[in-house]
XYZ file of C-alpha atoms in Angstrom:
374
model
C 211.801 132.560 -15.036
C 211.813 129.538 -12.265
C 215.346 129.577 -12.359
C 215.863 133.263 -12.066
C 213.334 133.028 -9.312
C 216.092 130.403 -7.510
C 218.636 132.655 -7.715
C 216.943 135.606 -6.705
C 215.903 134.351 -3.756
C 219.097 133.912 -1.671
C 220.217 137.267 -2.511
C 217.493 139.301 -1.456
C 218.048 136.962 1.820
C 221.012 138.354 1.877
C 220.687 142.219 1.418
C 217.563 141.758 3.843
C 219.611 139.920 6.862
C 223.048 142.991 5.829
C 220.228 145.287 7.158
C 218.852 144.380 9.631
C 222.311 142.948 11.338
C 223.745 146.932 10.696
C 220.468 148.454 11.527
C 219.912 149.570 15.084
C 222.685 148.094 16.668
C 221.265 148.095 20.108
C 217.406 147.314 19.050
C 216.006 144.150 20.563
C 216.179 140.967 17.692
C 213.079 138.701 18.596
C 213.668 136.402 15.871
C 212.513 133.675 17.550
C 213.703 129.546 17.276
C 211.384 127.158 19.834
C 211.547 123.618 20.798
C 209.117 121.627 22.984
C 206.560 120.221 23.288
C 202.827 120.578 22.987
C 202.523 123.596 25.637
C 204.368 124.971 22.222
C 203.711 122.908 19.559
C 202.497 125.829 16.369
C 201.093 122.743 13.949
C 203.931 120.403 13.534
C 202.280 117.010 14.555
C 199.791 118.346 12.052
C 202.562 117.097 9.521
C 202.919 113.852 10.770
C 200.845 110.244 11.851
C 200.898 110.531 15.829
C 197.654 110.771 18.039
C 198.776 113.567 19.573
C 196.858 116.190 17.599
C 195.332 119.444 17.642
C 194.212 119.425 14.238
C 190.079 119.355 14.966
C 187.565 122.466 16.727
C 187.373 122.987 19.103
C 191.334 123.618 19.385
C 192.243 127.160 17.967
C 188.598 128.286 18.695
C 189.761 132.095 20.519
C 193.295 132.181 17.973
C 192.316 135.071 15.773
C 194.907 134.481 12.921
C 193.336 131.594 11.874
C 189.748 132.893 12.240
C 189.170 130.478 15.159
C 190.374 127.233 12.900
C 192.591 124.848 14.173
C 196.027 125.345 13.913
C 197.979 122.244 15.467
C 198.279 124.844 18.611
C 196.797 122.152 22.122
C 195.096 125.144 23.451
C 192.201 127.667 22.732
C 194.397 130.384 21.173
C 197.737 131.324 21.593
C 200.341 129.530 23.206
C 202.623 130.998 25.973
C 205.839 131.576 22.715
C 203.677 132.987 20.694
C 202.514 135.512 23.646
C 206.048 136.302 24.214
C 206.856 137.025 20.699
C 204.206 139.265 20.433
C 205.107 141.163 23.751
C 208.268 141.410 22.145
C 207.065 143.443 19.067
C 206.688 140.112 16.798
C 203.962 140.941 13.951
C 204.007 137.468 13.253
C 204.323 133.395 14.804
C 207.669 131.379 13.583
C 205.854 129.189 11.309
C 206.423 124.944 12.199
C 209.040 123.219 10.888
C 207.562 120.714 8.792
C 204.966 123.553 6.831
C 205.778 123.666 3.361
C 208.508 126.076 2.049
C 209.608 127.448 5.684
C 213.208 127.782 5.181
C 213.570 131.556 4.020
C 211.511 132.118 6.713
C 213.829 130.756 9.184
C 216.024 133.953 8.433
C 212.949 135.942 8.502
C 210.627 135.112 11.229
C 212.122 132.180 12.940
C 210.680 128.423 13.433
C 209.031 126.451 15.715
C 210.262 122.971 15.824
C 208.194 121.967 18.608
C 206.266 118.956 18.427
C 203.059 117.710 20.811
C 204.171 114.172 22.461
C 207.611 114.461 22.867
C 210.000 115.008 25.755
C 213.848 115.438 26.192
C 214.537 111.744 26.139
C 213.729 110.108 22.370
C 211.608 107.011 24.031
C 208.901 109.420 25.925
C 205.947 109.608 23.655
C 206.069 105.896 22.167
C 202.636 105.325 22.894
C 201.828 108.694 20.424
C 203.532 106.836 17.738
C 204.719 110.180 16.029
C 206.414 112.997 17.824
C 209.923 114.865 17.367
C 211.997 114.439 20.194
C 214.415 117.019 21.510
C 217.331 115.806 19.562
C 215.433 115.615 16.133
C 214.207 118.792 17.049
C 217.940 120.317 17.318
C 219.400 118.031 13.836
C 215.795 119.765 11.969
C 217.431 123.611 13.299
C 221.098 122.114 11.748
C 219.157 121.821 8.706
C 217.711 125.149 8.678
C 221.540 126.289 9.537
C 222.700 124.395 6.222
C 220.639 126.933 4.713
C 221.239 130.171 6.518
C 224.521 129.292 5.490
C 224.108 128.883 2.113
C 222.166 132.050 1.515
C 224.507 134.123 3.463
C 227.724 132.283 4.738
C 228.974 131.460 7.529
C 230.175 134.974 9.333
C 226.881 136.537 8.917
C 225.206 132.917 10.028
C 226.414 133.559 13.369
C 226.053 137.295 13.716
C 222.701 136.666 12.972
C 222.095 133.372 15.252
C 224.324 135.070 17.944
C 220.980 138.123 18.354
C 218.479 135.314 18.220
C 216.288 133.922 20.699
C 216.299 130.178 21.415
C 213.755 128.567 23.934
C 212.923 125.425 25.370
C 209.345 124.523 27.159
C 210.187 120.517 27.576
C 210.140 117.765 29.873
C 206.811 117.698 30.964
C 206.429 114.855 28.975
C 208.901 112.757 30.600
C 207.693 113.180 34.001
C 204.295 111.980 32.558
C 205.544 109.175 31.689
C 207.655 108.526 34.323
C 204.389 108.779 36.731
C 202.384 106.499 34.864
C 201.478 102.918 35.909
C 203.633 100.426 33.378
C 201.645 98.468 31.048
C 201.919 94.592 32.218
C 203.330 93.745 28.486
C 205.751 96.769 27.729
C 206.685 96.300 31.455
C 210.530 97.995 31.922
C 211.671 98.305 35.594
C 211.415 101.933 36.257
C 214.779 103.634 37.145
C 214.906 105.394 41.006
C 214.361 109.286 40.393
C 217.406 110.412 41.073
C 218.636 108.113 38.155
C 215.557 109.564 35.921
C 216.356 113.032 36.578
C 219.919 111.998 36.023
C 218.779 111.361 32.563
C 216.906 114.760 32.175
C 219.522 116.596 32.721
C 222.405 115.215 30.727
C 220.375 114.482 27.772
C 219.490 118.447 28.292
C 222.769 119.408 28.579
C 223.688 117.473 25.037
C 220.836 119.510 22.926
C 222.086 122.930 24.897
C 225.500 121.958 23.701
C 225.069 121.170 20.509
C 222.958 124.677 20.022
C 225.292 126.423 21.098
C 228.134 124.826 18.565
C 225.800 125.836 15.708
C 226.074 129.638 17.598
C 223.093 130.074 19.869
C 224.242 132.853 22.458
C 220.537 133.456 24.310
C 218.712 130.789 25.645
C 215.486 130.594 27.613
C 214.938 126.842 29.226
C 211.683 126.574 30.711
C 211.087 124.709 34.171
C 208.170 122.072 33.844
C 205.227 123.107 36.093
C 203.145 121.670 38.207
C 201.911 118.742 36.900
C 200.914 117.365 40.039
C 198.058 119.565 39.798
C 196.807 119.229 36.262
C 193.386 117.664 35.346
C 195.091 114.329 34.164
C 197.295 113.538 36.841
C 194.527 114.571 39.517
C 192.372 111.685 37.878
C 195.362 109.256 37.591
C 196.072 109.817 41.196
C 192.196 109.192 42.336
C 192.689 113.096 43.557
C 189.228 115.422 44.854
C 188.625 118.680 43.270
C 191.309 121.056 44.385
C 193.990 118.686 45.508
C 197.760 118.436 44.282
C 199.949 114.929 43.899
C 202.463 116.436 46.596
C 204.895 113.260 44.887
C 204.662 114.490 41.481
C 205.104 118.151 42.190
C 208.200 117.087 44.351
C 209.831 115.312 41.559
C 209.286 118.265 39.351
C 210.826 120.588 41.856
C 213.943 118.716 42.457
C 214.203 118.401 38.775
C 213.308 122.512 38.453
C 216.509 122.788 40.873
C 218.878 120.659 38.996
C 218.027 122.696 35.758
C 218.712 126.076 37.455
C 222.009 125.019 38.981
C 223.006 123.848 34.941
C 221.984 126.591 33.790
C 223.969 128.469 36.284
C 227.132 126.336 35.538
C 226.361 127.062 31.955
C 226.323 130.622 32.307
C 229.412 130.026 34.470
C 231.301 128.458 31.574
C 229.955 129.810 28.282
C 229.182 133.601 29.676
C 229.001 136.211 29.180
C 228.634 136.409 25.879
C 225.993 133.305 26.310
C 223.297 133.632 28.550
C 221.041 131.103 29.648
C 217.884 132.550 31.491
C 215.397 129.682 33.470
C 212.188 130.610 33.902
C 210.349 129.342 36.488
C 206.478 128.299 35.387
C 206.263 126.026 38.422
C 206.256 129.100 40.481
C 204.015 131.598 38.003
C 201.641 128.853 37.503
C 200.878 127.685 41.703
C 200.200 131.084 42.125
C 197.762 131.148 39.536
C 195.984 127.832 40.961
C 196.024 129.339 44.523
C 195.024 132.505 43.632
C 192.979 132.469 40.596
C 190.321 134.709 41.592
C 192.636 137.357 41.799
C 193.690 137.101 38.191
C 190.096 136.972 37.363
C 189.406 133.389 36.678
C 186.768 131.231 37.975
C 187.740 127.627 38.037
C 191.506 125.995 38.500
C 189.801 122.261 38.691
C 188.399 121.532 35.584
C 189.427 121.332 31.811
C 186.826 123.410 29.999
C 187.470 121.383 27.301
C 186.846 116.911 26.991
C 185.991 116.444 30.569
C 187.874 115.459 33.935
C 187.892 111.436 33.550
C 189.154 109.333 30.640
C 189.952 109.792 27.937
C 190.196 113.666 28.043
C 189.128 113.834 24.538
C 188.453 117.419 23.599
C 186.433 117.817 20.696
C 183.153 119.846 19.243
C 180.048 117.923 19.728
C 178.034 117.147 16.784
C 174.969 117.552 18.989
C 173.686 121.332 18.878
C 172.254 120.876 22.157
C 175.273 119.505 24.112
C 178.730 121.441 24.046
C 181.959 119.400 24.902
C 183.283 123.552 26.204
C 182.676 125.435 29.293
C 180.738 128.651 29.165
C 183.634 131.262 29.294
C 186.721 129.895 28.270
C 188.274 133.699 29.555
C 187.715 132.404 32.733
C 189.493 129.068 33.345
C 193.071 127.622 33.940
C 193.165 124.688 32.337
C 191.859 123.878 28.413
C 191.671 120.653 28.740
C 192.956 117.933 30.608
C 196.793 118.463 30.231
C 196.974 122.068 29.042
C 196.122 126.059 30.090
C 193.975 127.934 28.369
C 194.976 131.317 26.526
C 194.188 133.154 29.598
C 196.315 131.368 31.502
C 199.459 131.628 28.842
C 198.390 135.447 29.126
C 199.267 135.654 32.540
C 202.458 133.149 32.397
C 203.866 134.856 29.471
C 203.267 138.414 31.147
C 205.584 136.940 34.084
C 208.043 135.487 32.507
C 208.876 138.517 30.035
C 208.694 141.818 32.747
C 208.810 139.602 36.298
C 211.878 139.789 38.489
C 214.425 137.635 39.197
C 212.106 134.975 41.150
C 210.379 134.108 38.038
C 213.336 134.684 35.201
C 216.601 134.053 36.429
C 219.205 135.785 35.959
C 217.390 138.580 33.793
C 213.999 138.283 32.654
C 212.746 137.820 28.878
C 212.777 141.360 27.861
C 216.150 142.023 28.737
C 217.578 138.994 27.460
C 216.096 140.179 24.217
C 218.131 143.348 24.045
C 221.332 141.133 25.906
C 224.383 141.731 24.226
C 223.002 142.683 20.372
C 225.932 144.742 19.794
């Protein structure tokens, strides 16, 4: 019976993909493959040792899937993919990578790959330990390939891959680390910026690249945002309630600029039956710290969630009388530390699939999801 199981298997992979690739020709696909990091991460650092994890309450308390368990997600509830997905008619999340059993579901649903920690370069993490930088990231999808190719060959592989949606929220990391002071004993000489965002970018361009060999058509490359204004850095930077690290935002920008020019040479070169869309959180998200009363929020200072001063740690207090969370977690920016809260994603994800061409460049989210699918 195990054996007829085996067999089975593939080929009701098959006849499932031969319908859905001849079925509605012009209906949006929102099967859904996304690398990054922790802003995305669905549980895969729950798979291996790193202390970068999101495995303990109160993380996952408002994500109603899970019944307000932990899920590996570094927020409250969902993250700003899984919004997305959802706005795009998914029923359900691309499951992580490293879950058990998750390659027929790689035809079926998609897969997250992110992983909390890591950044575009493979060093930027190290002092996590564990994380899956970009590039493992991209060789774990090859795998995944192998195996959309072996259920259903090679033709339909790539009629399949050419409707799905591929996105990548990274690079947040590397600024991080690039900002921090250097420990006396691990003590490198820190490359000029324009060298480091040298780096960024063609270590970007490789992963892009080597997607779109293995037949990735639609792309959506995230900007990092302002990190300049996040709880962490704001501490780092001996910052007062309210302020900004003007240098670390700057960085970011120029960095946001040299993305959207690749991506436009990308577009350039590879278009137009490959699209590359940026969209631009740096943007979305300043407007939600300046303005956060109008989006009905209360506070765009302070984590509701482990504190503003070292070491951030966000977890449930053992202590019925003491709670390590805010009172309304509806009605701040920032979960903890490094990271927005599900209301925030709301509002970013609501942007960045309808907004115009300020925020999603050159089409937003939605119509990249119909682009080309015939």
């Amino acid at each position: 019976m195990e054996s007829f199981e085996v067999i089975l298997k593939p080929i009701c992979l098959v006849i499932l993909i031969v319908l859905c690739l001849h079925a509605m020709p012009s209906s949006c696909n929102f099967t859904s493959f996304v690398f990054g990091d922790s802003l995305v991460d669905a549980g895969n650092n729950d798979y291996i040792f790193t202390l970068s994890k999101a495995d303990s309450p109160p993380y996952g308390i408002d994500f109603t899937p899970s019944g307000g368990q932990p899920t590996g997600r570094f927020t409250n509830g969902r993250t700003i993919a899984d919004i997305v997905g959802q706005s795009l008619g998914a029923k359900s999340f691309p499951p992580p990578y490293l879950a058990p059993n998750t390659e027929a579901l790689a035809i079926l649903r998609g897969i997250n790959y992110a992983s909390g920690a890591s950044g575009i370069m493979d060093k930027t993490g190290f002092f996590f330990i564990g994380r899956i930088p970009l590039g493992e990231q991209v060789s774990n999808f090859e795998q995944n390939r192998i195996y959309m190719v072996n259920a259903m060959g090679e033709n339909y592989t790539r009629k399949f891959l050419k409707k799905a949606i591929f996105s990548l929220t990274i690079g947040s990391n590397d600024v991080l680390n690039y900002i921090q002071p250097s420990i006396p004993f691990l003590r490198h000489d820190k490359v000029s910026p324009t060298t480091f965002l040298d780096f960024m970018i063609s270590n970007l361009t490789l992963q892009l690249e080597r997607l779109h060999e293995m037949g990735a058509r639609k792309f959506i490359v995230v900007g990092v945002g302002p990190l300049g204004c996040i709880p962490f850095v704001r501490a780092l930077k001996l910052l007062r309630s309210g302020q900004c690290s003007s240098a670390v935002n700057a960085l970011i920008q120029a960095y946001n600029q040299r993305l959207k020019e690749l991506l436009s040479r990308l577009n350039q070169e590879m278009g137009p039956e490959t699209i590359f869309v940026f969209a631009n959180s740096y943007d979305v998200f300043m407007d939600i710290i300046a303005n956060y009363h109008q989006y009905g929020l209360e506070n765009a200072n302070d984590p509701c969630c482990g504190g503003y001063f070292p070491p951030f740690v966000c977890f449930k207090s053992s202590d019925a009388n003491t709670s390590a969370l805010c009172d309304d977690r509806s009605k701040y920016v920032f979960w903890d530390a490094y990271h927005p809260t599900e209301a925030a994603n709301l509002i970013i994800a609501k942007q960045l699939v309808d907004g115009d061409e300020s925020v999603s460049f050159p089409i937003n989210i939605r119509k990249l999801c119909n682009y080309n699918n015939s």
